[in-house]
Amino acid sequence: MNRRADAVVVGAGLAGSIAACRLAQAGAEVLLVAAGEGSMGLAPAWLDVLGRMSGPVSSPLAGMQSLPDSHPYARMGSGVVQEAVEFFSSLVSSLDYRGGLEDNMALPTSLGGRHLCAMAPPAMAAGNLDRAGSVAIVGIGAMRDFSACLVAQNLSAGGALSAQGVTVDFAGAGADLGNLDVARRIQEPKLRAQLGAEVLACIGGAERVGFPAVLGLGAHQEVVGDLERILGREVFEIATVPPSVPGLRLSSALAVLRRTLGVKEVIGARVTGFVPGPGGVGGLRVRAASRSQIYEADYFVIASGGVLGGGIEVGHQARSETILGLQIPEGPLGSLGVAVDNSLRPLGPSGDPVFQNVAFAGATVGGADPIGELSSQGICVATGYLAAEVVKAEVAKVARAK
Amino acid sequence: MRDEVVASTDGCVKCTICEQACPVAAVTDLFPGPKYVGPQAERFRHGDSVDRSVEYCSGCGACSVVCPQGVAVAELNIRARAQIPRSRRETLRNLALGDTESVARLAGLVPGVANALLGNRAVRRVAQWLAGVHRLAPLPAFAPRRSVRSFWTKSPGEGVPVVYFPGCSTSWYEPWLGEMVVAVLERNGISAQIAAGRCCGLPAQSNGFFGLAARRVARIAKELGAPVAKGTPVLASSTSCALMLMSEAKDVLGIESDPVLRLAEATWDVSEFLLDLHRQGRLDQKGLSPISRRVYYHPPCQQRRHLSGRPALELLALIPGVEIIESTQYCCGIAGTYGLKAEKYEVAMEVGRGLFSEIADSSPEVVACDSETCRWQITHASGVPSVHPVELLYESYGLSGARRPLRQDAKRKSARR
Ligand SMILES: Cc1cc2nc3c(=O)[nH]c(=O)nc-3n(C[C@H](O)[C@H](O)[C@H](O)COP(=O)(O)OP(=O)(O)OC[C@H]3O[C@@H](n4cnc5c(N)ncnc54)[C@H](O)[C@@H]3O)c2cc1C
């Protein structure tokens, strides 16, 4: 049994979602297939574009100019990166991202470190560490993985900021609460009013109040609004270890967009291989509950998440991409990826594209060191966007030919 | 032999994506979440039960669907749940809910009496106290014997042969749906031979009776061996039966016999099959006449595990005039027989709350949903009538003869109060 679409996108993470939404907006019939959900719910929802090279990067746009030619940003040019980020902001306009590519902002991490990123949702951006003044960091007793005192200590040690840590009980709390437990409970107005009152009693004159990033899922804005009203000062969110509540907000926003833009999706089904076709790939073999199916298209975007997401398999000797079976050049684990050309087509050992109708996107793309450079989300957004642009142009060509 | 399900636990990187997706953990502290009771606790079990924390897993399978690392979380948890030691009363209750075929065969002899009893509040109170079946839970009504007979005596028409597997629900509760499926297929040049009324084994499996479940599947595989060997597709209109035959017999029960594996390959969800006809240009699309109706479509959790997208949604979109509202919610809560149980009824209703309020907000005239137990739960909780998507195709083709009795819905509504 075969299915057909203008374009098939593999992967439901940030890169796959951006590519699928962009294509669907352009009127293409898009089929998205993914072995599972993407990893947005594991990462803070901030947008890292370029935060570190030999040292901290203060402007991603300026930093990009001195990347090596093989880096995805260098291949596409900073203009396209900027377009892509603008597309992202307007796509998820409901999340109201702050910041831009001109200047990085420094946001607190869950250990009280400084994280440099280009953009973040308002509640995270409000935690900008370069703003002067005193902050209170609030911990919730039953949440094991967030220590307010440790965060405050490390932030104060950094210099510019005076931070004080307080830990409060959370009404209705069990002995052991996860991030999601708190995020769901705090959506209850009574519970957050109680929490607010407790916090108010112990934060003294601090000008801003930082909470672990668990301030509600669907009702996030109401939660922040209520807490700010009760506390009479600005409230911000600090990234946590997974599950990431802000990441989930982003993930659900993109899921809704994919649906409303008419992307057809099959989540839970793994792509196990491909069948050859005119442009190199004719279809992808997808494992359903009991049979394999072939998803045919003129063009394919593979955003399979790299080593962590399942797109690249690392063995003792060799490293290979899991869908087309491409060999991955040797390198540090964090930078393993498929070598691509300027249109994100995969390159063979000779340096020529081996598949004409496939574009790679996201963490599976090589040439970068996303964790070291702090460029993970920027690369997803930029390559997802560019992949869609390339496919759009190809789909249009096919349509003209018909 | 290597057990792929157990081996898959090694793939778990503790990323918590399953915890984020679990609809049960989201509403109750009674369930610590799929990762905790699944890949984590599995390391201590060695086939035994170590604690009861997995009891509240509903088996909806959201965890397995979303796991990017291919961990068979739900399969592990369904197996672990079956190992929990039970009191005699609990075992009896679970057997009554799990051996649907025997219960239906018995009660189906006197459907009027059975329905009167099950619709009686005092009886339901006693049943809750005595048997642990919640007094408000949406139990289906047995169909009149006349309509059951009318379905079974349908003779296959001309056309490309398929086997239609009706399962318990069509055989004893909703025979008109079976008639409609057969008629819609016939309209498209497909001749459906109706398989014997059998339980697929899923209710037995989810209630912990793996031996009974395995016998049920093996019997079906044997009975359908001949057509399956000839390459005849087997179609199910019940998403849970389809799931059992397609994958759970192997992945949960661990059956690897040839007949069962061949049956798995041959099994189709009826909407997936019809959509495939459409893709091949063989579906009579011109014959679909307009129905002006506001329809809310909800894909059941079991259907999502077919891993075939939303075929019913694409089919409904072919009907002119239909206005479709697509569900954004994952689960109605019922999960087969989970929500019928006295101790789980409230949890199930809470799981479905998002769905029920979304339905209320979008005020549809009818809900379309591929699974019977979900339809019963949805109508019970929302008061909106619910149908299988094929019922709308049937109507749109202007076919007649089979009809869903209106009082069925009315009866379920009254049970809610
Ligand atoms: C365990 C883990 C921890 C992480 N922690 C952090 C963190 O602390 N901070 C941070 O910033 N980021 C973190 N990330 C996110 C990381 O930076 C991602 O690499 C990045 O967001 C990549 O996004 P993506 O869209 O390329 O892929 P992903 O979001 O990983 O999505 C990949 C998609 O491809 C699908 N897929 C893969 N192979 C196949 C196949 N064969 N067939 C079908 N579908 C397939 C997957 O199911 C998934 O839907 C983490 C990711 C993981 C997996």
mmCIF file of N, CA and C in Angstrom, chain B residues 97-164:
data_model
loop_
_atom_site.group_PDB
_atom_site.id
_atom_site.type_symbol
_atom_site.label_atom_id
_atom_site.label_comp_id
_atom_site.label_asym_id
_atom_site.label_seq_id
_atom_site.Cartn_x
_atom_site.Cartn_y
_atom_site.Cartn_z
ATOM 1 N N LEU B 97 -15.639 -8.893 32.647
ATOM 2 C CA LEU B 97 -15.381 -7.831 31.667
ATOM 3 C C LEU B 97 -14.446 -8.308 30.557
ATOM 4 N N GLY B 98 -13.617 -9.303 30.892
ATOM 5 C CA GLY B 98 -12.599 -9.733 29.936
ATOM 6 C C GLY B 98 -13.078 -10.811 28.984
ATOM 7 N N ASP B 99 -14.017 -11.629 29.450
ATOM 8 C CA ASP B 99 -14.517 -12.675 28.562
ATOM 9 C C ASP B 99 -15.806 -12.182 27.917
ATOM 10 N N THR B 100 -15.691 -11.124 27.140
ATOM 11 C CA THR B 100 -16.873 -10.498 26.544
ATOM 12 C C THR B 100 -17.686 -11.480 25.716
ATOM 13 N N GLU B 101 -16.978 -12.393 25.038
ATOM 14 C CA GLU B 101 -17.709 -13.277 24.132
ATOM 15 C C GLU B 101 -18.682 -14.170 24.895
ATOM 16 N N SER B 102 -18.207 -14.789 25.979
ATOM 17 C CA SER B 102 -19.092 -15.683 26.731
ATOM 18 C C SER B 102 -20.264 -14.917 27.327
ATOM 19 N N VAL B 103 -19.955 -13.740 27.886
ATOM 20 C CA VAL B 103 -21.015 -12.931 28.486
ATOM 21 C C VAL B 103 -22.041 -12.555 27.423
ATOM 22 N N ALA B 104 -21.554 -12.139 26.260
ATOM 23 C CA ALA B 104 -22.461 -11.701 25.209
ATOM 24 C C ALA B 104 -23.281 -12.871 24.669
ATOM 25 N N ARG B 105 -22.647 -14.021 24.562
ATOM 26 C CA ARG B 105 -23.388 -15.181 24.051
ATOM 27 C C ARG B 105 -24.559 -15.514 24.973
ATOM 28 N N LEU B 106 -24.292 -15.400 26.266
ATOM 29 C CA LEU B 106 -25.319 -15.724 27.258
ATOM 30 C C LEU B 106 -26.414 -14.655 27.264
ATOM 31 N N ALA B 107 -26.006 -13.417 27.457
ATOM 32 C CA ALA B 107 -26.979 -12.330 27.583
ATOM 33 C C ALA B 107 -27.682 -12.094 26.256
ATOM 34 N N GLY B 108 -26.972 -12.356 25.149
ATOM 35 C CA GLY B 108 -27.557 -12.139 23.832
ATOM 36 C C GLY B 108 -28.754 -13.037 23.562
ATOM 37 N N LEU B 109 -28.904 -14.081 24.358
ATOM 38 C CA LEU B 109 -30.071 -14.950 24.204
ATOM 39 C C LEU B 109 -31.335 -14.239 24.673
ATOM 40 N N VAL B 110 -31.146 -13.391 25.691
ATOM 41 C CA VAL B 110 -32.300 -12.664 26.255
ATOM 42 C C VAL B 110 -31.946 -11.180 26.352
ATOM 43 N N PRO B 111 -31.763 -10.536 25.196
ATOM 44 C CA PRO B 111 -31.266 -9.158 25.245
ATOM 45 C C PRO B 111 -32.198 -8.223 26.005
ATOM 46 N N GLY B 112 -33.503 -8.449 25.870
ATOM 47 C CA GLY B 112 -34.450 -7.550 26.536
ATOM 48 C C GLY B 112 -34.258 -7.602 28.045
ATOM 49 N N VAL B 113 -34.141 -8.789 28.571
ATOM 50 C CA VAL B 113 -33.974 -8.954 30.018
ATOM 51 C C VAL B 113 -32.651 -8.339 30.460
ATOM 52 N N ALA B 114 -31.599 -8.674 29.704
ATOM 53 C CA ALA B 114 -30.273 -8.154 30.065
ATOM 54 C C ALA B 114 -30.282 -6.631 30.074
ATOM 55 N N ASN B 115 -30.877 -6.027 29.039
ATOM 56 C CA ASN B 115 -30.890 -4.562 28.976
ATOM 57 C C ASN B 115 -31.700 -3.954 30.104
ATOM 58 N N ALA B 116 -32.827 -4.598 30.429
ATOM 59 C CA ALA B 116 -33.652 -4.073 31.516
ATOM 60 C C ALA B 116 -32.857 -4.094 32.821
ATOM 61 N N LEU B 117 -32.139 -5.169 33.028
ATOM 62 C CA LEU B 117 -31.344 -5.271 34.255
ATOM 63 C C LEU B 117 -30.235 -4.213 34.272
ATOM 64 N N LEU B 118 -29.495 -4.143 33.153
ATOM 65 C CA LEU B 118 -28.350 -3.225 33.125
ATOM 66 C C LEU B 118 -28.785 -1.760 33.137
ATOM 67 N N GLY B 119 -30.039 -1.522 32.738
ATOM 68 C CA GLY B 119 -30.527 -0.147 32.744
ATOM 69 C C GLY B 119 -31.174 0.212 34.074
ATOM 70 N N ASN B 120 -31.245 -0.742 34.960
ATOM 71 C CA ASN B 120 -31.933 -0.502 36.229
ATOM 72 C C ASN B 120 -30.966 0.005 37.289
ATOM 73 N N ARG B 121 -31.312 1.144 37.870
ATOM 74 C CA ARG B 121 -30.372 1.793 38.798
ATOM 75 C C ARG B 121 -30.052 0.949 40.018
ATOM 76 N N ALA B 122 -31.094 0.310 40.548
ATOM 77 C CA ALA B 122 -30.865 -0.501 41.757
ATOM 78 C C ALA B 122 -29.938 -1.662 41.431
ATOM 79 N N VAL B 123 -30.181 -2.282 40.277
ATOM 80 C CA VAL B 123 -29.331 -3.411 39.881
ATOM 81 C C VAL B 123 -27.884 -2.938 39.722
ATOM 82 N N ARG B 124 -27.735 -1.764 39.109
ATOM 83 C CA ARG B 124 -26.374 -1.252 38.881
ATOM 84 C C ARG B 124 -25.662 -0.932 40.192
ATOM 85 N N ARG B 125 -26.445 -0.432 41.157
ATOM 86 C CA ARG B 125 -25.854 -0.167 42.475
ATOM 87 C C ARG B 125 -25.324 -1.450 43.094
ATOM 88 N N VAL B 126 -26.167 -2.481 43.012
ATOM 89 C CA VAL B 126 -25.765 -3.775 43.564
ATOM 90 C C VAL B 126 -24.545 -4.293 42.801
ATOM 91 N N ALA B 127 -24.570 -4.130 41.490
ATOM 92 C CA ALA B 127 -23.455 -4.631 40.673
ATOM 93 C C ALA B 127 -22.152 -3.917 41.039
ATOM 94 N N GLN B 128 -22.253 -2.644 41.357
ATOM 95 C CA GLN B 128 -21.043 -1.923 41.754
ATOM 96 C C GLN B 128 -20.515 -2.471 43.083
ATOM 97 N N TRP B 129 -21.435 -2.637 44.009
ATOM 98 C CA TRP B 129 -21.046 -3.096 45.341
ATOM 99 C C TRP B 129 -20.500 -4.523 45.293
ATOM 100 N N LEU B 130 -21.216 -5.358 44.523
ATOM 101 C CA LEU B 130 -20.882 -6.775 44.500
ATOM 102 C C LEU B 130 -19.736 -7.062 43.537
ATOM 103 N N ALA B 131 -19.793 -6.445 42.362
ATOM 104 C CA ALA B 131 -18.899 -6.872 41.290
ATOM 105 C C ALA B 131 -17.885 -5.809 40.882
ATOM 106 N N GLY B 132 -17.985 -4.615 41.457
ATOM 107 C CA GLY B 132 -16.978 -3.606 41.145
ATOM 108 C C GLY B 132 -17.099 -3.006 39.763
ATOM 109 N N VAL B 133 -18.301 -3.053 39.180
ATOM 110 C CA VAL B 133 -18.520 -2.349 37.905
ATOM 111 C C VAL B 133 -19.266 -1.063 38.238
ATOM 112 N N HIS B 134 -18.694 0.068 37.895
ATOM 113 C CA HIS B 134 -19.260 1.344 38.341
ATOM 114 C C HIS B 134 -20.707 1.506 37.880
ATOM 115 N N ARG B 135 -21.543 2.015 38.789
ATOM 116 C CA ARG B 135 -22.980 2.058 38.488
ATOM 117 C C ARG B 135 -23.301 3.003 37.336
ATOM 118 N N LEU B 136 -22.449 4.009 37.088
ATOM 119 C CA LEU B 136 -22.737 4.962 36.015
ATOM 120 C C LEU B 136 -22.017 4.620 34.711
ATOM 121 N N ALA B 137 -21.126 3.633 34.767
ATOM 122 C CA ALA B 137 -20.279 3.351 33.599
ATOM 123 C C ALA B 137 -21.116 2.990 32.365
ATOM 124 N N PRO B 138 -20.658 3.429 31.202
ATOM 125 C CA PRO B 138 -21.438 3.244 29.969
ATOM 126 C C PRO B 138 -21.385 1.809 29.442
ATOM 127 N N LEU B 139 -22.242 0.958 29.945
ATOM 128 C CA LEU B 139 -22.336 -0.408 29.406
ATOM 129 C C LEU B 139 -23.224 -0.359 28.170
ATOM 130 N N PRO B 140 -22.842 -1.068 27.118
ATOM 131 C CA PRO B 140 -23.656 -1.031 25.902
ATOM 132 C C PRO B 140 -24.920 -1.876 26.069
ATOM 133 N N ALA B 141 -25.905 -1.582 25.222
ATOM 134 C CA ALA B 141 -27.133 -2.374 25.245
ATOM 135 C C ALA B 141 -27.018 -3.504 24.220
ATOM 136 N N PHE B 142 -27.531 -4.666 24.578
ATOM 137 C CA PHE B 142 -27.539 -5.786 23.621
ATOM 138 C C PHE B 142 -28.570 -5.493 22.531
ATOM 139 N N ALA B 143 -28.218 -5.839 21.306
ATOM 140 C CA ALA B 143 -29.123 -5.567 20.187
ATOM 141 C C ALA B 143 -30.253 -6.582 20.193
ATOM 142 N N PRO B 144 -31.422 -6.184 19.683
ATOM 143 C CA PRO B 144 -32.525 -7.139 19.564
ATOM 144 C C PRO B 144 -32.101 -8.317 18.687
ATOM 145 N N ARG B 145 -32.599 -9.491 18.998
ATOM 146 C CA ARG B 145 -32.160 -10.682 18.261
ATOM 147 C C ARG B 145 -32.478 -10.569 16.778
ATOM 148 N N ARG B 146 -33.569 -9.848 16.502
ATOM 149 C CA ARG B 146 -33.977 -9.666 15.108
ATOM 150 C C ARG B 146 -32.857 -8.988 14.303
ATOM 151 N N SER B 147 -32.276 -7.911 14.864
ATOM 152 C CA SER B 147 -31.260 -7.216 14.075
ATOM 153 C C SER B 147 -29.961 -8.008 14.012
ATOM 154 N N VAL B 148 -29.704 -8.779 15.063
ATOM 155 C CA VAL B 148 -28.521 -9.648 15.012
ATOM 156 C C VAL B 148 -28.690 -10.655 13.874
ATOM 157 N N ARG B 149 -29.896 -11.228 13.797
ATOM 158 C CA ARG B 149 -30.141 -12.227 12.762
ATOM 159 C C ARG B 149 -30.021 -11.597 11.373
ATOM 160 N N SER B 150 -30.564 -10.416 11.243
ATOM 161 C CA SER B 150 -30.542 -9.763 9.928
ATOM 162 C C SER B 150 -29.093 -9.564 9.453
ATOM 163 N N PHE B 151 -28.186 -9.238 10.398
ATOM 164 C CA PHE B 151 -26.784 -9.057 10.016
ATOM 165 C C PHE B 151 -26.158 -10.385 9.601
ATOM 166 N N TRP B 152 -26.390 -11.408 10.418
ATOM 167 C CA TRP B 152 -25.698 -12.676 10.167
ATOM 168 C C TRP B 152 -26.184 -13.387 8.909
ATOM 169 N N THR B 153 -27.431 -13.071 8.526
ATOM 170 C CA THR B 153 -27.958 -13.794 7.369
ATOM 171 C C THR B 153 -27.677 -13.060 6.062
ATOM 172 N N LYS B 154 -26.984 -11.952 6.162
ATOM 173 C CA LYS B 154 -26.628 -11.222 4.933
ATOM 174 C C LYS B 154 -25.745 -12.116 4.075
ATOM 175 N N SER B 155 -26.113 -12.256 2.801
ATOM 176 C CA SER B 155 -25.244 -13.088 1.958
ATOM 177 C C SER B 155 -24.332 -12.191 1.136
ATOM 178 N N PRO B 156 -23.091 -12.634 0.962
ATOM 179 C CA PRO B 156 -22.135 -11.784 0.258
ATOM 180 C C PRO B 156 -22.539 -11.571 -1.207
ATOM 181 N N GLY B 157 -22.364 -10.365 -1.689
ATOM 182 C CA GLY B 157 -22.708 -10.055 -3.078
ATOM 183 C C GLY B 157 -21.528 -10.317 -3.996
ATOM 184 N N GLU B 158 -21.640 -9.763 -5.203
ATOM 185 C CA GLU B 158 -20.573 -9.924 -6.192
ATOM 186 C C GLU B 158 -19.420 -8.982 -5.859
ATOM 187 N N GLY B 159 -18.225 -9.359 -6.210
ATOM 188 C CA GLY B 159 -17.125 -8.411 -6.060
ATOM 189 C C GLY B 159 -15.837 -9.061 -5.612
ATOM 190 N N VAL B 160 -14.853 -8.210 -5.425
ATOM 191 C CA VAL B 160 -13.551 -8.670 -4.953
ATOM 192 C C VAL B 160 -13.713 -9.138 -3.510
ATOM 193 N N PRO B 161 -13.250 -10.354 -3.198
ATOM 194 C CA PRO B 161 -13.544 -10.873 -1.864
ATOM 195 C C PRO B 161 -12.663 -10.284 -0.758
ATOM 196 N N VAL B 162 -13.298 -10.004 0.377
ATOM 197 C CA VAL B 162 -12.577 -9.709 1.619
ATOM 198 C C VAL B 162 -13.303 -10.456 2.732
ATOM 199 N N VAL B 163 -12.639 -10.561 3.884
ATOM 200 C CA VAL B 163 -13.314 -11.102 5.058
ATOM 201 C C VAL B 163 -13.607 -9.931 5.983
ATOM 202 N N TYR B 164 -14.833 -9.855 6.505
ATOM 203 C CA TYR B 164 -15.139 -8.828 7.493
ATOM 204 C C TYR B 164 -15.187 -9.484 8.869
#
